[in-house]
mmCIF file of C-alpha atoms in Angstrom:
data_model
loop_
_atom_site.group_PDB
_atom_site.id
_atom_site.type_symbol
_atom_site.label_atom_id
_atom_site.label_comp_id
_atom_site.label_asym_id
_atom_site.label_seq_id
_atom_site.Cartn_x
_atom_site.Cartn_y
_atom_site.Cartn_z
ATOM 1 C CA MET A 1 28.588 -69.083 114.053
ATOM 2 C CA PRO A 2 25.347 -68.754 112.063
ATOM 3 C CA THR A 3 24.668 -67.637 108.526
ATOM 4 C CA LEU A 4 22.526 -64.514 108.277
ATOM 5 C CA ILE A 5 20.142 -64.023 105.366
ATOM 6 C CA LEU A 6 19.357 -60.314 104.973
ATOM 7 C CA ILE A 7 16.226 -59.484 102.984
ATOM 8 C CA ARG A 8 15.445 -55.949 101.974
ATOM 9 C CA HIS A 9 11.678 -55.375 102.048
ATOM 10 C CA GLY A 10 9.791 -55.578 98.753
ATOM 11 C CA ARG A 11 9.150 -52.505 96.678
ATOM 12 C CA SER A 12 6.961 -50.058 98.575
ATOM 13 C CA THR A 13 4.564 -47.296 97.655
ATOM 14 C CA ALA A 14 7.190 -44.803 98.869
ATOM 15 C CA ASN A 15 9.798 -46.317 96.533
ATOM 16 C CA THR A 16 7.586 -45.821 93.496
ATOM 17 C CA GLU A 17 6.578 -42.301 94.578
ATOM 18 C CA GLY A 18 10.198 -41.251 95.109
ATOM 19 C CA LEU A 19 9.699 -40.543 98.823
ATOM 20 C CA LEU A 20 12.197 -41.012 101.618
ATOM 21 C CA ALA A 21 9.798 -42.869 103.888
ATOM 22 C CA GLY A 22 12.034 -43.409 106.887
ATOM 23 C CA ARG A 23 9.934 -44.470 109.864
ATOM 24 C CA MET A 24 6.644 -43.063 108.586
ATOM 25 C CA PRO A 25 3.735 -45.406 109.390
ATOM 26 C CA GLY A 26 1.425 -46.820 106.754
ATOM 27 C CA ILE A 27 4.009 -47.411 104.023
ATOM 28 C CA ALA A 28 2.899 -50.675 102.398
ATOM 29 C CA LEU A 29 4.241 -52.842 99.609
ATOM 30 C CA ASP A 30 3.031 -51.874 96.166
ATOM 31 C CA GLU A 31 1.709 -54.469 93.711
ATOM 32 C CA ARG A 32 5.168 -55.444 92.551
ATOM 33 C CA GLY A 33 6.451 -55.563 96.124
ATOM 34 C CA ALA A 34 3.650 -57.922 97.108
ATOM 35 C CA ALA A 35 4.580 -60.200 94.190
ATOM 36 C CA GLN A 36 8.215 -60.112 95.272
ATOM 37 C CA ALA A 37 7.203 -61.111 98.795
ATOM 38 C CA ALA A 38 4.996 -63.909 97.465
ATOM 39 C CA ALA A 39 7.993 -65.342 95.613
ATOM 40 C CA LEU A 40 10.214 -65.430 98.706
ATOM 41 C CA PRO A 41 9.078 -68.847 100.028
ATOM 42 C CA GLY A 42 10.076 -70.456 96.741
ATOM 43 C CA ARG A 43 13.410 -68.658 96.577
ATOM 44 C CA LEU A 44 14.240 -69.744 100.135
ATOM 45 C CA ALA A 45 12.747 -73.237 99.903
ATOM 46 C CA GLY A 46 16.055 -75.050 100.274
ATOM 47 C CA LEU A 47 17.187 -73.178 103.373
ATOM 48 C CA PRO A 48 16.564 -74.530 106.891
ATOM 49 C CA ILE A 49 15.672 -71.171 108.424
ATOM 50 C CA SER A 50 15.709 -71.304 112.202
ATOM 51 C CA GLU A 51 14.529 -67.791 113.115
ATOM 52 C CA VAL A 52 12.942 -64.788 111.394
ATOM 53 C CA VAL A 53 13.678 -61.283 112.670
ATOM 54 C CA THR A 54 12.039 -58.213 111.177
ATOM 55 C CA SER A 55 12.031 -54.457 111.357
ATOM 56 C CA PRO A 56 8.806 -53.231 112.994
ATOM 57 C CA LEU A 57 7.785 -51.269 109.898
ATOM 58 C CA GLN A 58 4.787 -52.417 107.852
ATOM 59 C CA ARG A 59 6.666 -52.969 104.592
ATOM 60 C CA CYS A 60 9.006 -55.457 106.259
ATOM 61 C CA GLU A 61 6.215 -57.288 108.073
ATOM 62 C CA GLU A 62 4.334 -57.618 104.779
ATOM 63 C CA THR A 63 7.463 -58.951 103.075
ATOM 64 C CA VAL A 64 7.952 -61.860 105.494
ATOM 65 C CA ARG A 65 4.257 -62.726 105.824
ATOM 66 C CA PRO A 66 4.154 -65.171 102.855
ATOM 67 C CA LEU A 67 7.232 -66.941 104.209
ATOM 68 C CA LEU A 68 5.654 -67.275 107.652
ATOM 69 C CA ASP A 69 2.432 -68.566 106.084
ATOM 70 C CA ALA A 70 4.426 -71.180 104.154
ATOM 71 C CA ARG A 71 6.376 -72.220 107.252
ATOM 72 C CA PRO A 72 3.949 -72.186 110.172
ATOM 73 C CA GLU A 73 6.661 -73.462 112.514
ATOM 74 C CA LEU A 74 8.332 -70.039 112.269
ATOM 75 C CA ARG A 75 7.247 -66.821 113.920
ATOM 76 C CA ALA A 76 8.672 -63.352 113.436
ATOM 77 C CA HIS A 77 10.620 -61.567 116.147
ATOM 78 C CA THR A 78 10.495 -57.778 115.887
ATOM 79 C CA ASP A 79 13.723 -55.887 116.589
ATOM 80 C CA GLU A 80 13.646 -52.089 116.418
ATOM 81 C CA ARG A 81 17.430 -51.986 116.042
ATOM 82 C CA ILE A 82 17.126 -53.170 112.436
ATOM 83 C CA GLY A 83 14.394 -50.642 111.723
ATOM 84 C CA GLU A 84 14.901 -47.939 109.115
ATOM 85 C CA CYS A 85 17.281 -45.059 109.695
ATOM 86 C CA ASP A 86 15.554 -42.186 111.459
ATOM 87 C CA TYR A 87 15.728 -39.521 108.760
ATOM 88 C CA GLY A 88 14.012 -37.029 111.038
ATOM 89 C CA ASP A 89 12.827 -33.900 109.207
ATOM 90 C CA TRP A 90 13.716 -35.506 105.879
ATOM 91 C CA SER A 91 11.125 -38.258 106.341
ATOM 92 C CA GLY A 92 8.305 -38.112 103.828
ATOM 93 C CA ARG A 93 10.080 -35.669 101.531
ATOM 94 C CA LYS A 94 10.704 -36.203 97.835
ATOM 95 C CA LEU A 95 14.186 -37.494 97.068
ATOM 96 C CA ALA A 96 14.271 -35.164 94.064
ATOM 97 C CA GLU A 97 13.968 -32.210 96.445
ATOM 98 C CA LEU A 98 16.532 -33.517 98.908
ATOM 99 C CA LYS A 99 19.325 -33.815 96.332
ATOM 100 C CA ASP A 100 19.911 -30.044 96.536
ATOM 101 C CA GLU A 101 20.190 -30.012 100.338
ATOM 102 C CA PRO A 102 23.776 -29.276 101.496
ATOM 103 C CA LEU A 103 23.603 -32.286 103.823
ATOM 104 C CA MET A 104 23.092 -34.626 100.862
ATOM 105 C CA GLU A 105 26.678 -34.116 99.766
ATOM 106 C CA ILE A 106 27.788 -35.293 103.215
ATOM 107 C CA VAL A 107 25.412 -38.266 103.071
ATOM 108 C CA GLN A 108 26.924 -39.264 99.724
ATOM 109 C CA ALA A 109 30.630 -38.630 100.296
ATOM 110 C CA HIS A 110 31.174 -38.665 104.079
ATOM 111 C CA PRO A 111 28.223 -40.518 105.655
ATOM 112 C CA SER A 112 30.086 -41.173 108.899
ATOM 113 C CA ALA A 113 29.702 -37.436 109.565
ATOM 114 C CA ALA A 114 26.052 -37.244 108.483
ATOM 115 C CA ALA A 115 23.295 -36.682 111.027
ATOM 116 C CA PHE A 116 19.734 -36.034 109.876
ATOM 117 C CA PRO A 117 17.982 -32.983 111.349
ATOM 118 C CA GLY A 118 15.599 -34.185 114.012
ATOM 119 C CA GLY A 119 16.763 -37.782 113.407
ATOM 120 C CA GLU A 120 19.822 -39.940 113.945
ATOM 121 C CA SER A 121 23.336 -40.136 112.555
ATOM 122 C CA MET A 122 24.351 -42.793 110.058
ATOM 123 C CA ARG A 123 27.038 -43.957 112.495
ATOM 124 C CA ALA A 124 24.379 -44.573 115.142
ATOM 125 C CA MET A 125 22.285 -46.454 112.579
ATOM 126 C CA GLN A 126 25.157 -48.797 111.744
ATOM 127 C CA THR A 127 26.111 -49.316 115.385
ATOM 128 C CA ARG A 128 22.652 -50.358 116.546
ATOM 129 C CA ALA A 129 22.146 -52.702 113.589
ATOM 130 C CA ALA A 130 25.538 -54.356 114.084
ATOM 131 C CA GLU A 131 24.821 -54.815 117.789
ATOM 132 C CA ALA A 132 21.526 -56.490 116.925
ATOM 133 C CA VAL A 133 23.269 -58.907 114.556
ATOM 134 C CA ARG A 134 25.907 -59.816 117.143
ATOM 135 C CA GLU A 135 23.247 -60.520 119.765
ATOM 136 C CA TRP A 136 21.124 -62.576 117.346
ATOM 137 C CA ASN A 137 24.178 -64.520 116.190
ATOM 138 C CA ALA A 138 24.826 -65.583 119.771
ATOM 139 C CA ARG A 139 21.172 -66.387 120.425
ATOM 140 C CA VAL A 140 20.732 -68.416 117.236
ATOM 141 C CA GLU A 141 23.959 -70.354 117.824
ATOM 142 C CA ARG A 142 22.893 -71.105 121.390
ATOM 143 C CA ASP A 143 19.414 -72.278 120.415
ATOM 144 C CA HIS A 144 20.031 -73.877 117.019
ATOM 145 C CA GLY A 145 23.735 -74.636 116.693
ATOM 146 C CA ALA A 146 26.740 -73.085 114.981
ATOM 147 C CA ASP A 147 25.613 -74.052 111.470
ATOM 148 C CA ALA A 148 22.140 -72.499 111.764
ATOM 149 C CA VAL A 149 20.672 -70.136 109.181
ATOM 150 C CA TYR A 150 18.426 -67.263 110.178
ATOM 151 C CA LEU A 151 16.767 -64.362 108.395
ATOM 152 C CA MET A 152 16.426 -60.634 108.993
ATOM 153 C CA CYS A 153 14.094 -58.419 106.957
ATOM 154 C CA SER A 154 15.277 -54.830 107.014
ATOM 155 C CA HIS A 155 15.967 -51.737 104.896
ATOM 156 C CA GLY A 156 18.422 -50.640 102.242
ATOM 157 C CA ASP A 157 20.707 -48.405 104.288
ATOM 158 C CA ILE A 158 20.679 -50.832 107.218
ATOM 159 C CA ILE A 159 21.718 -53.760 105.006
ATOM 160 C CA LYS A 160 24.375 -51.717 103.212
ATOM 161 C CA SER A 161 25.855 -50.675 106.561
ATOM 162 C CA LEU A 162 25.918 -54.297 107.780
ATOM 163 C CA VAL A 163 27.664 -55.410 104.594
ATOM 164 C CA ALA A 164 30.252 -52.655 105.042
ATOM 165 C CA GLU A 165 30.801 -53.724 108.641
ATOM 166 C CA ALA A 166 31.211 -57.367 107.617
ATOM 167 C CA LEU A 167 33.745 -56.462 104.939
ATOM 168 C CA GLY A 168 35.700 -54.159 107.230
ATOM 169 C CA LEU A 169 34.823 -51.145 105.075
ATOM 170 C CA HIS A 170 34.671 -47.685 106.577
ATOM 171 C CA LEU A 171 31.118 -46.356 106.678
ATOM 172 C CA ASP A 172 32.203 -43.634 104.246
ATOM 173 C CA LEU A 173 32.403 -46.358 101.566
ATOM 174 C CA PHE A 174 29.000 -47.917 102.183
ATOM 175 C CA GLN A 175 27.283 -45.821 99.486
ATOM 176 C CA ARG A 176 29.191 -47.929 96.930
ATOM 177 C CA ILE A 177 26.970 -50.885 97.857
ATOM 178 C CA ALA A 178 23.521 -51.396 96.288
ATOM 179 C CA VAL A 179 20.692 -53.704 97.384
ATOM 180 C CA GLU A 180 17.422 -53.800 95.455
ATOM 181 C CA PRO A 181 13.963 -54.396 96.935
ATOM 182 C CA CYS A 182 13.457 -57.992 98.085
ATOM 183 C CA SER A 183 17.085 -58.833 97.330
ATOM 184 C CA ILE A 184 18.935 -61.472 99.320
ATOM 185 C CA THR A 185 22.275 -60.784 100.982
ATOM 186 C CA ALA A 186 23.975 -63.588 102.913
ATOM 187 C CA ILE A 187 26.766 -63.279 105.473
ATOM 188 C CA ARG A 188 28.329 -66.259 107.208
ATOM 189 C CA TYR A 189 29.870 -65.329 110.534
ATOM 190 C CA THR A 190 32.809 -67.225 112.018
ATOM 191 C CA ARG A 191 34.878 -66.803 115.155
ATOM 192 C CA LEU A 192 37.506 -64.747 113.341
ATOM 193 C CA ARG A 193 35.743 -63.041 110.434
ATOM 194 C CA PRO A 194 32.519 -62.794 108.421
ATOM 195 C CA PHE A 195 32.233 -63.967 104.811
ATOM 196 C CA LEU A 196 29.945 -62.224 102.321
ATOM 197 C CA LEU A 197 28.279 -65.056 100.372
ATOM 198 C CA ARG A 198 25.623 -63.148 98.405
ATOM 199 C CA LEU A 199 25.031 -59.459 97.817
ATOM 200 C CA GLY A 200 21.735 -58.011 96.633
ATOM 201 C CA ASP A 201 20.711 -61.174 94.774
ATOM 202 C CA THR A 202 17.280 -60.913 93.152
ATOM 203 C CA GLY A 203 17.711 -63.561 90.454
ATOM 204 C CA ASP A 204 16.585 -60.864 88.008
ATOM 205 C CA PHE A 205 19.009 -58.963 85.792
ATOM 206 C CA ALA A 206 16.545 -56.315 84.595
ATOM 207 C CA SER A 207 18.296 -53.629 86.616
ATOM 208 C CA LEU A 208 21.472 -54.190 84.558
ATOM 209 C CA VAL A 209 19.786 -53.346 81.256
ATOM 210 C CA PRO A 210 20.929 -49.912 80.001
ATOM 211 C CA ARG A 211 18.270 -47.259 80.505
ATOM 212 C CA GLU A 212 17.281 -44.344 78.300
ATOM 213 C CA GLU A 213 18.403 -42.012 81.074
ATOM 214 C CA PRO A 214 21.708 -43.128 82.619
ATOM 215 C CA PRO A 215 21.561 -43.644 86.394
ATOM 216 C CA ALA A 216 22.737 -40.789 88.570
ATOM 217 C CA GLY A 217 26.148 -40.977 90.161
ATOM 218 C CA ASP A 218 24.732 -40.544 93.653
ATOM 219 C CA ALA A 219 23.662 -43.443 95.838
ATOM 220 C CA ALA A 220 19.930 -43.958 96.402
ATOM 221 C CA VAL A 221 19.330 -42.867 99.979
ATOM 222 C CA GLY A 222 17.003 -45.388 101.574
ATOM 223 C CA GLY A 223 17.796 -47.970 98.900
ATOM 224 C CA GLY A 224 15.910 -46.934 95.766
ATOM 225 C CA ALA A 225 13.066 -48.629 93.911
ATOM 226 C CA GLY A 226 15.085 -51.237 92.001
ATOM 227 C CA ALA A 227 14.533 -52.279 88.408
ATOM 228 C CA PRO A 228 11.743 -50.449 86.532
#
């Protein structure tokens, strides 16, 4: 079965403003995010990518655009099932404000029980994304062969949930996974089991440098802004 390259979108204006963007329209890449996207064709130059699938949100479409420009034989397929989690009434709010919401404790410690007011549950998010991957695996293998490589550009919580599913981890453990903006995660699927080949690879170790303020113990809902 194929190898899936998961790209989290580049850093967005919402990331730098500390907003939980969710499915809000008009959230673009910031200057750094655009530079991250521009570097993608070089980072992926050695890979024979057969298909590109993207979330319908602007920040993902902007992330894959340089790759599509560099490889005119490719075109992007939009799949809403790998779109951002529907955070409902939380969308557009400051993450700093949301940390005191009682639901945040559930999101952090027991996400399989978390459902966002006016939005969707995290279980539903994982289920739809995993179904999309299974269908695309079959389609890519049918059209391009069992050794094909294809790419999906999606969002932090979506990618974390797909990694958890591939590793056989309960969704309640997925907050232990971190993927930075424009990071590369690779999963090779086989008939019996998936193999996680790369996780959140940016080629940049700046995020590992100790900071003046130690990072919080909670996971970054939506994925966080990455290295400063």
